[in-house]
Short mmCIF file of C-alpha atoms in Angstrom, two decimals:
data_model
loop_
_atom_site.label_atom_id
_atom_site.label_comp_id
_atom_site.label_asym_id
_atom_site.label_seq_id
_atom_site.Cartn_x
_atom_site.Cartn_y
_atom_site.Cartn_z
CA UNK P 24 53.12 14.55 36.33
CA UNK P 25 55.05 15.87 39.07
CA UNK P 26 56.48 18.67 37.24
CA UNK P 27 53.26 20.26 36.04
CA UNK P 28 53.00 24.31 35.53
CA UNK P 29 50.04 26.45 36.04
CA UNK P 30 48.25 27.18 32.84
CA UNK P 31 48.89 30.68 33.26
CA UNK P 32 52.95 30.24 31.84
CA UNK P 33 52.35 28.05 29.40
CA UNK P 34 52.85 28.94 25.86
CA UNK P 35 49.76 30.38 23.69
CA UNK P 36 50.38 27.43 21.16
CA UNK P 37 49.26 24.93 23.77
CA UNK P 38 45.57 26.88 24.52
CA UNK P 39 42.58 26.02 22.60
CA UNK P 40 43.28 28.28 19.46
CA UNK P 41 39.72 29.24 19.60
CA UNK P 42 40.14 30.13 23.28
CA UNK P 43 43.44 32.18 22.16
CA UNK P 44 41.48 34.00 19.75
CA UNK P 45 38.89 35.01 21.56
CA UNK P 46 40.96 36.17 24.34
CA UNK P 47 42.79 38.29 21.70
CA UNK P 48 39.60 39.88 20.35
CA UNK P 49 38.90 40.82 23.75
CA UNK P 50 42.38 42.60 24.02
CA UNK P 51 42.93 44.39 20.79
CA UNK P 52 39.27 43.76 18.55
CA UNK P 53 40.82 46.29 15.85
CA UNK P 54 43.52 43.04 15.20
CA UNK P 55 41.99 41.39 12.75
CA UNK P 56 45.36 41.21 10.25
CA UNK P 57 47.20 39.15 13.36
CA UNK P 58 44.34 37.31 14.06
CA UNK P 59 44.45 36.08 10.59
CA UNK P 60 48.61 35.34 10.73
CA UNK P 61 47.86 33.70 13.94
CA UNK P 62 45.25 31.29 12.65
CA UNK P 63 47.59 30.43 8.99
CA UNK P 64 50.21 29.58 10.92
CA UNK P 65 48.57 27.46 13.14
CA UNK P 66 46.69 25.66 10.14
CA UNK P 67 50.52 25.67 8.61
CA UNK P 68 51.61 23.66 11.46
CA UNK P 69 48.74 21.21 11.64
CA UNK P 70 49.24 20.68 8.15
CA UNK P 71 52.85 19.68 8.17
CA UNK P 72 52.23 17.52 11.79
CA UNK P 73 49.12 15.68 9.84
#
């Protein structure tokens, strides 16, 4: 535990993906085609880890 980083650096995979995509609606809310890539390839992954 002693070698914990501040939320801040790490990587977008490890946020809540709804958190992620809320923060990127908030960015860019004309995104919608990334949004989508974002979210299949995070279903892609869950699917291969389950």
């Amino acid at each position: 535990m002693s070698q914990q980083r501040p939320a801040r650096k790490l990587p977008s995979l490890l946020l809540d993906p709804t958190e992620e995509t809320v923060r990127r609606r908030c960015r860019d809310p004309i995104n919608v085609e990334g949004l989508l890539l974002f979210i299949q390839a995070n279903l892609a992954c869950w699917a291969r880890l389950s």
